[in-house]
Amino acid sequence: MDMTAASASSAEPARSTASKTVYTCPMHPEIRQDHPGNCPKCGMTLEPVVPVIGEDDDSELRDFQHRFWWTLPLTIAVFVLAMFGEHLHLMDVGAQTWVELVLSTPVVLWAGAPFFLRGLQSVLNRSPNMWTLISLGTGAAFIYSVVATLAPQVFPPAFKSMGRVAVYFEAAAVIISLTLFGQMLELKARSKTSAAIKSLLGLSPKTARRINADGSEQDVPLAEVKVGDHLRVRPGEKVPVDGVVTEGGSAVDESMLTGEPMPVAKAVGGKLIGATLNTTGALVMRSEKVGEGTVLAGIVQMVVQAQRSRAPMQRMADQVSGYFVIGVLTASLLAFFGWGLLGPQPSWVYGLVTAVAVLIVACPCALGLATPMSIMVATGNAANQGVLFRDAAAIENFRKVDTLIVDKTGTLTEGHPRFDRVVAVPGFLEDDLLRMAASLDQGSEHPLAAAIVGAAQSKKLVLDKVDGFDSISGSGVKGTVGGKALALGNAALMAQIKVPVDALQPQADALGKDGASVMILAVDGRAAGLLVVSDPIKASTAAALATLKTSGLRVIMATGDGIATAKAVAARLGIDEVHGGVKPADKLALVTKLQAEGHMVAMAGDGINDAPALAKADVGVAMGTGTDVAMNSAQVTLVKGDLRGIAEARMISDQTVANMKQNLGFALVYNAIGVPLAAGVLYPFTGWLLSPMIAALAMSLSSLSVITNALRLRRSAEAR
């Protein structure tokens, strides 16, 4: 009974917190609803904000394929009849008209039904778009042809050609088939943009092995894991959620997040990240973050947010599209009446042909897709490179940045103390001093103590029990180890216990100027040596800064550390401008000052104290190894905590903006040429008119050119 109740209880939170799928528009991310449908602004099919692995997201593609392939033979048949029937004398022209009506009706009314529905929605929503033009163009051609077939007597003689009123069933059918084909290509291309998100989602295991209160174990769905659960991670399994090791030890492959090829050793107290791979050892962990709180879920959300955001350039394109449709409708009416009133006979037939051609050729598909496709492909590529853009504006702005402010701790350096060395005076051995200091520091929770203890353990030194441990706030620690009175701390502590340190002080001062933390160890009232702990500069920092400087960036260090330490680190890295001892408000003021001078400023940091400056900067860059607050304040996160990611982000920014400009250029130039051609401006000189069928093909090819150009970003990333 108890086990059943416990199981039901554990499953209940999973049911209560289960989130429904939210659908949004690729072109208008502000549109969000809890069910599938079409965008009320542009008519495009809504798609899940976060793709769900295993959930059918190709239903529309299959539906369009079904409509396309079933009606394609009818389209070909009506096209052949219209083009060659009269010349081949296959049947009477009157009968041929009726056959074309029968053949084209399923194509237009069934295969084209989704397009007419979207066109109607665009009118009802007062949001003219591409479907407005398609539905008007094909609808006008089909209705005109139906009336010409059923009641040819209502048309004036000028509308008759070769014994019948000219009909355009083939134009309507071919336009529908070509539009279906273009939509199939677009849907396939759009499905590729979610590949990065799906690959991230696929990293998580589906189940976790939970250890129950009575010691029994069971495999449970990942959604049922709660904070505080104890989980077993066997060799070769993925870590299910974020947590901490409580038993055992192993090496964990974290390359999926950090990019580091070497597994990271994990012991009791070590932090684990969900979806990383346990290699050889067995672990028991306590879950600390589950569901949407995990590191992986946060990364997924950032990628989703970036892909669904709207670039300033895209907002401009959206505004242009609204006016564009009105302009095209006006041009279509002018072409119809201009040809009808002023053109050669049969003038109204020419007017109808040109009006329909204008509506089709000017379809704003390419214009609408120009920026979203580039943004979605670029953010997916960036995520694979460990660069997470929060929004499209960050992608556009990064290329304009001329000044980079960097924090020191955790950004330029590792961000946590690491044992550096022992300096022993004559008569003492380095390992003996390290063993004694580590034995004394076992009772301390200070980060510097942890670094010393960790160094001793890594050397497999046997630590002794400490007696009479005493921590002196701000100075150091004292105690007895192996019958020897030990004291470990700064010069103030040594002065307090009257231990002379004159011989060691110059060396301690020199090490301190280099940014290290130096502690003096006294043994039985005598200074025995120095223990040096430092926050090492990241191995990649120097090369990253050199690359950024070469690209023209002005680099400034701003840190809360003392000015002496800051200058020492800056000197080693070749940074000329240094601000030390600054508070969060000072960093914010520095960003504001530089912006007031006309600079585009990026701020790179990892801590809570960096958050205000990260939010204020034109582009805030957070280290993925830093705090959640920093990442929430920034527009860009470097998953690996590696400044080389900034150079990668700038390259992605340059390529993406160039790609968006190319796409907008394709769309605008295409329409600038296509609309006048469709309206017949060349007819007086060449006698040539653009057929509505050719216009439909050109419209589909223009959209395909935009999609193909955007996907070049993927190939560019793969080439790097």
XYZ file of C-alpha atoms in Angstrom:
720
model
C 0.000 0.000 0.000
C 2.757 2.422 0.965
C 4.712 1.713 -2.215
C 1.622 2.328 -4.336
C 0.929 5.576 -2.594
C 4.517 6.661 -2.956
C 4.476 5.841 -6.640
C 1.266 7.764 -7.191
C 2.638 10.681 -5.247
C 5.821 10.796 -7.252
C 3.957 10.643 -10.513
C 1.535 13.416 -9.569
C 4.009 16.294 -9.879
C 4.923 15.080 -13.341
C 1.284 15.275 -14.379
C 0.643 18.593 -12.722
C 3.721 20.296 -14.106
C 3.495 18.832 -17.595
C 3.564 21.738 -20.006
C 1.360 21.868 -23.058
C 2.878 22.324 -26.468
C 2.847 25.981 -27.504
C 2.686 26.843 -31.193
C 4.136 29.930 -32.839
C 4.723 31.417 -36.268
C 8.215 31.238 -37.838
C 7.791 34.794 -39.131
C 5.825 36.302 -36.213
C 7.050 34.798 -32.926
C 4.693 37.006 -30.934
C 1.869 34.748 -32.161
C 1.489 31.967 -29.583
C -1.367 29.540 -29.009
C -1.923 26.097 -27.481
C -3.153 24.380 -30.649
C -1.964 24.005 -34.251
C -3.236 26.364 -36.924
C -2.213 29.173 -39.240
C -0.709 32.536 -38.378
C -3.383 35.258 -38.430
C -0.819 37.716 -39.826
C 0.971 35.843 -42.596
C -0.960 32.589 -42.928
C 2.053 30.343 -42.413
C 1.525 27.123 -40.489
C 2.272 27.443 -36.790
C 4.879 25.081 -35.399
C 5.857 24.017 -31.869
C 8.010 26.516 -29.986
C 10.055 23.560 -28.703
C 10.062 20.530 -30.999
C 9.025 17.350 -29.217
C 11.038 14.248 -30.059
C 8.732 11.489 -31.244
C 5.846 13.872 -31.859
C 4.590 14.059 -35.423
C 5.609 17.443 -36.814
C 5.517 16.519 -40.511
C 1.751 16.139 -40.839
C 1.357 19.252 -42.975
C 4.208 18.216 -45.235
C 2.606 14.805 -45.765
C -0.777 16.450 -46.381
C 0.699 18.742 -49.035
C 2.559 15.845 -50.609
C -0.698 13.878 -50.723
C -2.567 16.751 -52.388
C 0.304 17.434 -54.788
C 0.918 13.904 -56.070
C -2.758 12.971 -56.357
C -3.606 16.049 -58.441
C -0.396 16.387 -60.430
C -1.658 14.048 -63.221
C -4.805 16.179 -63.507
C -2.709 19.352 -63.715
C -0.509 17.861 -66.426
C -3.550 16.680 -68.372
C -5.300 20.050 -68.311
C -2.026 21.777 -69.198
C -1.489 19.519 -72.235
C -5.066 20.045 -73.370
C -4.826 23.813 -73.028
C -1.483 24.067 -74.784
C -1.880 21.505 -77.576
C -5.511 20.333 -77.681
C -6.720 22.814 -80.259
C -3.675 22.298 -82.491
C -3.923 18.496 -82.352
C -7.717 18.560 -82.831
C -8.182 15.999 -80.046
C -11.814 17.056 -79.529
C -14.306 19.803 -80.173
C -13.281 23.076 -78.510
C -16.541 23.200 -76.573
C -16.051 19.706 -75.219
C -12.417 20.496 -74.429
C -13.496 23.421 -72.261
C -15.756 21.140 -70.221
C -13.002 18.512 -69.876
C -10.597 21.171 -68.609
C -13.227 22.271 -66.074
C -13.671 18.709 -64.808
C -9.927 18.068 -64.613
C -9.011 21.347 -62.914
C -11.816 21.463 -60.344
C -10.248 18.895 -57.909
C -6.904 20.648 -58.257
C -8.233 24.093 -57.427
C -10.953 23.260 -54.912
C -9.314 20.326 -53.092
C -5.549 20.670 -53.546
C -5.749 24.452 -53.282
C -8.202 24.515 -50.355
C -5.527 25.335 -47.724
C -4.429 28.358 -49.748
C -7.940 29.738 -50.153
C -8.561 29.247 -46.424
C -5.418 31.212 -45.613
C -6.387 33.904 -48.093
C -9.811 34.231 -46.441
C -8.180 34.449 -43.001
C -5.884 37.218 -44.232
C -8.916 39.267 -45.280
C -10.840 38.577 -42.063
C -7.757 39.465 -39.998
C -7.127 42.561 -42.112
C -3.595 41.338 -42.690
C -2.950 41.061 -46.454
C -0.159 38.624 -47.223
C 1.143 36.141 -49.772
C -1.997 33.997 -49.523
C -4.143 37.010 -50.334
C -2.368 37.276 -53.673
C -2.364 33.542 -54.433
C -6.032 33.051 -53.595
C -7.059 36.155 -55.535
C -4.960 35.237 -58.565
C -6.008 31.589 -58.858
C -9.552 32.310 -57.735
C -9.989 35.011 -60.351
C -8.628 32.776 -63.122
C -10.795 29.793 -62.092
C -14.045 31.700 -61.503
C -13.630 33.616 -64.757
C -13.078 30.319 -66.598
C -16.078 28.612 -64.944
C -18.361 31.485 -65.946
C -16.898 31.392 -69.470
C -17.704 27.675 -69.662
C -21.207 27.774 -68.172
C -22.400 31.066 -69.690
C -20.161 32.093 -72.593
C -22.950 34.294 -73.979
C -22.417 36.903 -71.244
C -18.999 37.788 -72.633
C -18.497 40.275 -75.462
C -17.133 38.978 -78.780
C -13.688 40.386 -77.940
C -13.293 37.673 -75.319
C -13.655 34.875 -77.871
C -10.658 33.173 -79.445
C -10.615 30.164 -81.822
C -14.345 29.644 -81.443
C -14.654 29.876 -77.659
C -14.236 32.302 -74.784
C -10.644 31.987 -73.633
C -10.376 30.050 -70.353
C -7.502 29.742 -67.903
C -8.172 26.509 -66.046
C -4.621 25.418 -66.770
C -3.222 28.598 -65.188
C -5.175 28.097 -61.967
C -4.281 24.380 -61.774
C -0.604 24.858 -62.555
C -0.320 27.728 -60.054
C -1.854 25.553 -57.312
C 0.470 22.643 -58.099
C 3.546 24.864 -58.245
C 2.575 26.557 -54.975
C 2.100 23.159 -53.337
C 5.514 22.142 -54.616
C 7.069 25.338 -53.246
C 5.416 24.754 -49.867
C 6.784 21.206 -49.780
C 10.299 22.536 -50.371
C 9.821 25.211 -47.716
C 8.471 22.790 -45.104
C 11.389 20.423 -45.669
C 13.846 23.306 -45.317
C 12.156 24.647 -42.175
C 12.302 21.208 -40.581
C 16.101 21.353 -40.801
C 16.243 24.490 -38.662
C 14.935 22.566 -35.630
C 17.686 19.972 -35.912
C 19.891 21.745 -33.345
C 17.079 21.812 -30.776
C 16.119 18.207 -31.400
C 19.733 17.107 -31.080
C 19.943 18.893 -27.720
C 16.675 17.338 -26.570
C 17.906 13.920 -27.652
C 20.910 14.124 -25.332
C 18.839 13.435 -22.203
C 18.213 9.827 -21.183
C 14.598 8.715 -21.163
C 14.717 7.087 -17.695
C 16.584 7.329 -14.395
C 17.358 4.634 -11.815
C 15.882 5.897 -8.552
C 16.906 4.577 -5.148
C 13.849 4.387 -2.896
C 13.780 5.040 0.835
C 13.812 1.280 1.607
C 16.941 0.778 -0.510
C 15.164 -0.777 -3.470
C 15.835 0.559 -6.955
C 13.599 1.098 -9.956
C 13.839 2.675 -13.403
C 11.411 5.585 -13.684
C 10.612 8.015 -16.500
C 12.784 11.111 -16.351
C 9.692 13.294 -15.855
C 9.047 11.574 -12.498
C 12.413 12.493 -10.980
C 12.055 15.097 -8.231
C 14.535 17.372 -6.498
C 16.180 15.443 -3.662
C 15.793 11.997 -5.231
C 18.815 9.706 -5.009
C 19.736 8.206 -8.356
C 22.225 5.561 -9.391
C 24.322 6.235 -12.488
C 25.978 3.078 -13.729
C 29.059 2.925 -15.976
C 28.235 3.887 -19.543
C 24.971 5.613 -18.615
C 24.071 9.267 -19.037
C 23.597 11.445 -15.984
C 19.801 11.932 -15.873
C 19.522 15.396 -14.243
C 21.701 18.047 -12.609
C 22.888 17.149 -9.123
C 25.740 16.290 -6.790
C 27.669 13.057 -6.146
C 26.845 11.465 -2.786
C 28.621 8.114 -3.203
C 31.325 6.678 -5.432
C 33.589 8.273 -7.983
C 34.067 8.264 -11.710
C 35.208 10.257 -14.709
C 32.388 11.991 -16.581
C 32.519 13.010 -20.231
C 31.179 16.598 -20.329
C 32.286 17.345 -23.869
C 28.702 17.881 -25.012
C 28.653 21.053 -22.910
C 32.247 22.122 -22.411
C 33.899 20.815 -25.552
C 36.738 19.371 -23.452
C 37.689 15.922 -24.774
C 39.091 14.632 -21.466
C 36.604 13.198 -18.920
C 36.344 15.134 -15.655
C 36.987 13.336 -12.384
C 33.986 13.343 -10.048
C 34.097 12.443 -6.352
C 31.698 12.928 -3.450
C 30.478 16.518 -3.538
C 31.228 16.923 -7.239
C 28.622 18.605 -9.402
C 26.989 16.618 -12.210
C 25.234 17.983 -15.290
C 22.323 16.160 -16.847
C 22.942 14.387 -20.188
C 26.709 14.099 -19.630
C 28.160 10.585 -19.896
C 29.441 8.538 -16.991
C 32.418 6.506 -18.182
C 33.749 3.741 -15.929
C 32.829 4.270 -12.289
C 29.538 3.849 -10.436
C 27.926 6.914 -8.868
C 25.048 7.725 -6.589
C 23.812 11.275 -6.969
C 21.243 13.557 -5.380
C 19.140 15.458 -7.889
C 19.194 19.242 -7.483
C 17.638 20.522 -10.707
C 15.071 18.686 -12.789
C 12.882 19.406 -15.806
C 13.137 22.969 -17.032
C 15.637 23.822 -14.301
C 18.513 21.780 -15.722
C 21.459 23.214 -17.609
C 20.422 21.377 -20.769
C 16.841 22.662 -20.569
C 18.176 26.189 -20.148
C 20.302 25.819 -23.257
C 17.326 24.508 -25.206
C 15.212 27.467 -24.118
C 17.927 29.940 -25.125
C 18.211 28.402 -28.577
C 14.434 28.414 -28.944
C 14.200 32.032 -27.824
C 16.903 33.066 -30.262
C 15.330 31.197 -33.171
C 11.907 32.675 -32.513
C 13.075 36.235 -31.985
C 12.701 38.888 -34.635
C 15.655 40.787 -35.951
C 15.325 44.556 -36.503
C 15.913 43.844 -40.172
C 13.049 41.342 -40.097
C 10.704 43.848 -38.477
C 11.473 46.193 -41.362
C 10.662 43.423 -43.834
C 7.357 42.726 -42.067
C 6.359 46.392 -42.298
C 7.313 46.500 -45.971
C 5.263 43.354 -46.689
C 2.009 44.909 -45.499
C 2.374 47.917 -47.799
C 3.731 45.688 -50.531
C 0.559 43.595 -50.790
C -1.588 46.723 -51.066
C 0.737 48.017 -53.770
C 0.550 44.753 -55.696
C -3.254 44.714 -55.555
C -3.246 48.270 -56.898
C -0.790 47.307 -59.661
C -2.967 44.321 -60.575
C -6.083 46.467 -60.891
C -4.199 49.071 -62.923
C -2.906 46.346 -65.247
C -6.414 44.901 -65.674
C -8.127 48.196 -66.479
C -5.153 49.611 -68.365
C -5.048 46.665 -70.757
C -8.811 46.416 -70.911
C -9.324 50.060 -71.802
C -6.191 50.837 -73.773
C -4.719 47.511 -74.964
C -5.084 45.694 -78.283
C -7.925 43.258 -78.868
C -8.900 41.096 -77.074
C -7.942 43.786 -74.555
C -9.907 42.480 -71.564
C -8.423 39.019 -71.981
C -4.990 40.607 -71.903
C -6.087 42.582 -68.851
C -7.141 39.449 -67.023
C -3.925 37.609 -67.898
C -1.682 40.448 -66.741
C -3.697 41.070 -63.569
C -3.462 37.421 -62.520
C 0.233 37.286 -63.435
C 0.970 40.359 -61.294
C -0.819 38.837 -58.310
C 1.141 35.608 -58.581
C 4.613 36.844 -59.438
C 4.571 39.385 -56.581
C 3.798 36.805 -53.886
C 5.815 38.011 -50.871
C 6.949 34.531 -49.780
C 10.594 35.344 -50.390
C 10.356 38.717 -48.646
C 8.753 37.173 -45.579
C 11.262 34.337 -45.334
C 14.332 36.490 -45.956
C 15.361 37.106 -42.331
C 13.676 34.311 -40.310
C 15.421 31.591 -42.309
C 18.837 33.221 -41.805
C 18.242 33.715 -38.068
C 17.013 30.180 -37.476
C 19.863 28.525 -39.357
C 22.483 30.801 -37.757
C 21.324 30.241 -34.179
C 21.314 26.495 -34.704
C 24.860 26.643 -36.067
C 25.963 28.898 -33.208
C 24.561 26.481 -30.630
C 26.633 23.687 -32.136
C 29.687 25.943 -31.703
C 28.869 26.604 -28.036
C 27.508 30.126 -28.662
C 23.928 30.749 -27.540
C 22.219 33.887 -28.863
C 19.235 34.986 -26.789
C 17.702 37.113 -29.551
C 18.132 38.116 -33.156
C 19.131 41.664 -32.216
C 22.295 40.270 -30.600
C 23.216 38.578 -33.873
C 22.821 41.851 -35.747
C 24.613 43.988 -33.144
C 27.636 41.785 -32.439
C 29.315 42.687 -35.712
C 29.123 46.399 -34.770
C 30.867 45.997 -31.386
C 34.134 47.951 -31.160
C 34.805 47.775 -27.394
C 34.912 44.706 -25.156
C 34.917 44.956 -21.351
C 36.025 41.758 -19.625
C 35.772 40.688 -16.019
C 38.806 38.863 -14.610
C 37.703 36.100 -12.274
C 35.887 33.353 -14.131
C 36.190 35.138 -17.450
C 39.905 35.531 -18.047
C 40.770 33.078 -15.281
C 39.371 29.726 -14.175
C 37.323 31.411 -11.466
C 38.289 29.126 -8.604
C 41.508 28.808 -6.593
C 44.000 26.152 -7.551
C 47.080 25.111 -5.648
C 50.180 26.456 -7.348
C 53.332 25.587 -5.414
C 55.190 25.214 -2.113
C 58.243 27.343 -1.333
C 60.150 25.558 1.454
C 62.912 27.067 3.585
C 66.078 24.987 4.093
C 65.475 22.060 6.411
C 61.898 21.335 5.205
C 60.619 19.255 2.278
C 57.861 20.590 0.007
C 55.658 17.494 0.309
C 55.997 17.533 4.084
C 54.856 21.152 4.214
C 51.927 20.410 1.881
C 50.905 17.389 3.992
C 51.022 19.387 7.231
C 49.127 22.347 5.747
C 46.468 20.068 4.255
C 46.076 18.194 7.525
C 45.520 21.500 9.308
C 43.128 22.782 6.633
C 40.861 19.725 6.830
C 38.801 21.603 9.373
C 38.449 24.757 7.273
C 35.712 25.500 4.711
C 37.675 28.318 3.050
C 38.142 27.923 -0.755
C 41.927 28.312 -0.358
C 41.918 25.485 2.189
C 39.972 23.292 -0.209
C 42.593 23.908 -2.895
C 45.425 22.860 -0.551
C 43.603 19.755 0.670
C 42.754 18.813 -2.902
C 46.397 19.145 -3.958
C 47.545 16.884 -1.135
C 44.935 14.288 -1.986
C 45.934 14.344 -5.633
C 49.491 13.500 -4.538
C 48.101 10.721 -2.339
C 49.659 12.231 0.778
C 48.414 10.715 4.020
C 46.794 13.404 6.153
C 47.007 13.405 9.947
C 44.343 14.274 12.471
C 44.274 17.869 13.640
C 43.822 18.737 17.318
C 42.895 22.103 18.790
C 41.836 23.544 15.461
C 41.205 27.295 15.581
C 40.163 29.609 12.763
C 41.196 33.253 13.090
C 38.862 35.317 10.922
C 40.722 37.200 8.210
C 44.117 35.823 9.227
C 44.360 32.051 9.006
C 44.140 28.846 11.051
C 46.027 27.187 13.901
C 46.179 23.672 15.336
C 48.328 20.716 16.309
C 49.189 18.003 13.788
C 51.392 15.040 14.680
C 52.487 16.764 17.888
C 53.640 19.888 16.051
C 52.110 23.319 16.558
C 51.110 24.656 13.146
C 49.873 28.034 11.980
C 48.888 28.849 8.400
C 47.907 32.338 7.322
C 49.010 35.831 6.410
C 51.676 38.120 7.836
C 49.215 39.475 10.389
C 48.773 36.010 11.897
C 52.517 35.487 12.006
C 52.952 38.798 13.807
C 50.227 37.830 16.261
C 51.992 34.585 17.217
C 55.406 36.311 17.033
C 56.897 34.268 14.181
C 59.560 36.207 12.229
C 58.986 36.145 8.432
C 61.512 38.693 7.180
C 63.347 36.119 5.052
C 60.172 35.034 3.273
C 58.384 38.370 2.962
C 60.073 39.658 -0.243
C 59.216 36.465 -2.097
C 55.665 36.496 -0.709
C 55.208 40.097 -1.865
C 56.491 39.292 -5.349
C 54.109 36.349 -5.701
C 51.232 38.491 -4.425
C 51.878 41.112 -7.088
C 51.421 38.400 -9.699
C 47.892 37.856 -8.421
C 48.502 34.799 -6.226
C 47.238 34.221 -2.684
C 50.259 33.499 -0.479
C 50.059 31.822 2.952
C 52.912 31.363 5.407
C 53.213 28.077 7.280
C 54.797 28.166 10.735
C 55.961 24.937 12.426
C 56.669 25.049 16.168
C 57.137 28.806 16.085
C 59.371 28.866 12.991
C 58.487 30.018 9.453
C 58.791 26.859 7.356
C 57.667 28.018 3.931
C 55.039 29.521 1.663
C 51.980 27.877 0.137
C 50.800 29.576 -3.040
C 47.243 29.330 -4.374
C 46.218 31.154 -7.536
C 43.313 31.562 -9.900
C 45.037 30.427 -13.091
C 44.436 32.159 -16.384
C 42.442 29.972 -18.731
C 44.617 28.227 -21.279
C 42.614 29.729 -24.145
C 42.490 33.333 -22.879
C 45.728 34.693 -24.333
C 45.054 33.369 -27.833
C 41.446 34.556 -27.675
C 42.430 38.102 -26.692
C 45.086 38.228 -29.399
C 42.488 37.231 -32.005
C 40.012 39.824 -30.758
C 42.615 42.594 -30.769
C 43.664 41.666 -34.290
C 40.039 42.003 -35.373
C 40.053 45.613 -34.142
C 38.369 45.281 -30.751
C 39.401 47.532 -27.894
C 39.737 45.313 -24.790
C 39.285 46.705 -21.257
C 39.547 44.766 -17.985
C 37.188 45.692 -15.144
C 37.425 43.595 -11.977
C 36.558 43.747 -8.323
C 40.032 42.441 -7.462
C 42.693 44.824 -6.202
C 44.410 47.015 -8.746
C 47.797 45.337 -8.190
C 46.423 41.882 -8.947
C 44.424 43.224 -11.886
C 47.471 44.890 -13.417
C 49.566 41.745 -12.970
C 47.044 39.628 -14.874
C 46.552 42.341 -17.499
C 50.295 42.579 -18.088
C 50.515 38.832 -18.738
C 47.675 39.076 -21.244
C 48.690 42.305 -22.957
C 45.650 44.305 -21.791
C 46.485 48.006 -21.605
C 43.326 49.420 -19.991
C 42.643 48.153 -16.472
C 40.068 49.091 -13.838
C 40.611 47.357 -10.496
C 38.602 47.313 -7.288
C 35.397 48.212 -9.111
C 31.937 47.467 -7.748
C 28.904 46.406 -9.821
C 27.777 50.027 -10.063
C 31.233 51.018 -11.309
C 31.093 48.433 -14.109
C 27.669 49.713 -15.067
C 28.958 53.287 -15.089
C 31.898 52.276 -17.288
C 29.571 50.713 -19.848
C 27.331 53.797 -19.789
C 30.296 56.138 -20.213
C 31.649 54.260 -23.229
C 28.219 54.159 -24.841
C 27.858 57.914 -24.324
C 31.134 58.318 -26.222
C 29.567 56.542 -29.207
C 31.041 53.074 -28.754
C 29.191 49.800 -29.303
C 30.039 47.934 -26.100
C 30.119 44.236 -25.304
C 30.547 43.122 -21.693
C 31.864 39.662 -20.843
C 31.446 38.325 -17.309
C 30.310 35.377 -15.248
C 29.215 36.594 -11.826
C 26.292 38.216 -10.093
C 28.350 41.409 -9.806
C 28.555 41.545 -13.612
C 24.794 41.311 -14.159
C 23.988 45.054 -14.307
C 26.757 45.748 -16.809
C 25.780 42.696 -18.871
C 22.213 43.954 -19.093
C 23.272 47.505 -19.963
C 25.829 46.622 -22.625
C 24.843 46.610 -26.284
C 25.750 42.921 -26.221
C 26.140 41.133 -22.881
C 28.269 37.972 -23.019
C 28.007 35.496 -20.151
C 30.304 32.588 -19.447
C 28.412 29.303 -19.449
C 30.542 28.283 -16.473
C 29.261 31.245 -14.451
C 26.127 32.086 -12.509
C 22.531 31.823 -13.684
C 22.050 35.511 -12.944
C 24.815 36.448 -15.368
C 23.406 34.230 -18.083
C 19.905 35.601 -17.573
C 21.231 39.153 -17.895
C 23.242 38.586 -21.049
C 22.180 38.297 -24.677
C 24.879 35.772 -25.517
C 26.189 32.822 -23.524
C 29.476 31.073 -24.242
C 28.742 27.509 -23.133
C 32.417 26.600 -22.815
C 33.310 29.780 -20.925
C 35.952 30.360 -23.598
C 36.530 33.891 -24.940
C 37.335 32.408 -28.325
C 33.581 32.096 -28.599
C 33.378 35.887 -28.985
C 35.411 35.720 -32.179
C 33.143 32.889 -33.362
C 30.050 34.933 -32.457
C 31.309 37.953 -34.412
C 31.977 35.773 -37.437
C 28.473 34.298 -37.205
C 27.064 37.817 -36.847
C 28.892 39.036 -39.966
C 27.825 36.045 -42.036
C 24.212 36.117 -40.852
C 23.664 39.824 -41.501
C 25.258 39.479 -44.922
C 22.992 36.506 -45.603
C 19.882 38.445 -44.523
C 20.837 41.361 -46.773
C 21.344 38.962 -49.668
C 17.938 37.381 -49.042
C 16.188 40.749 -48.828
C 18.025 41.805 -51.966
C 16.901 38.673 -53.817
C 13.289 39.265 -52.769
C 13.171 42.986 -53.569
C 15.047 42.764 -56.880
C 12.912 39.812 -57.918
C 9.717 41.762 -57.286
C 11.067 44.969 -58.807
C 11.682 43.063 -62.045
C 8.797 40.593 -61.900
C 5.876 42.967 -61.297
C 6.551 45.257 -64.301
C 7.167 42.211 -66.519
C 3.917 40.615 -65.392
C 2.082 43.895 -65.980
C 3.275 43.818 -69.594
C 5.607 46.816 -69.774
C 7.728 45.022 -72.385
C 4.789 44.127 -74.613
C 5.019 47.273 -76.786
C 8.676 46.450 -77.530
C 8.753 42.643 -77.630
C 5.141 41.515 -77.934
C 5.769 39.256 -74.933
C 3.546 38.761 -71.864
C 4.402 36.813 -68.718
C 2.094 33.797 -68.452
C 0.489 33.269 -65.007
C 2.003 29.777 -65.024
C 5.500 31.145 -65.539
C 4.789 33.728 -62.836
C 3.854 30.927 -60.396
C 7.042 29.042 -61.203
C 9.127 32.197 -60.716
C 7.405 32.846 -57.373
C 8.275 29.351 -56.091
C 11.837 29.624 -57.327
C 12.298 32.975 -55.556
C 11.300 31.427 -52.229
C 13.549 28.474 -52.901
C 16.472 30.825 -53.618
C 16.010 32.517 -50.230
C 15.810 29.186 -48.389
C 18.818 27.779 -50.216
C 20.869 30.899 -49.536
C 20.011 30.759 -45.809
C 21.041 27.109 -45.635
C 24.469 28.119 -46.956
C 25.142 29.291 -43.399
C 24.921 25.661 -42.301
C 27.458 24.586 -44.890
C 29.725 27.487 -43.923
C 29.661 26.379 -40.279
C 30.374 22.777 -41.226
C 33.327 23.926 -43.332
C 34.851 25.654 -40.273
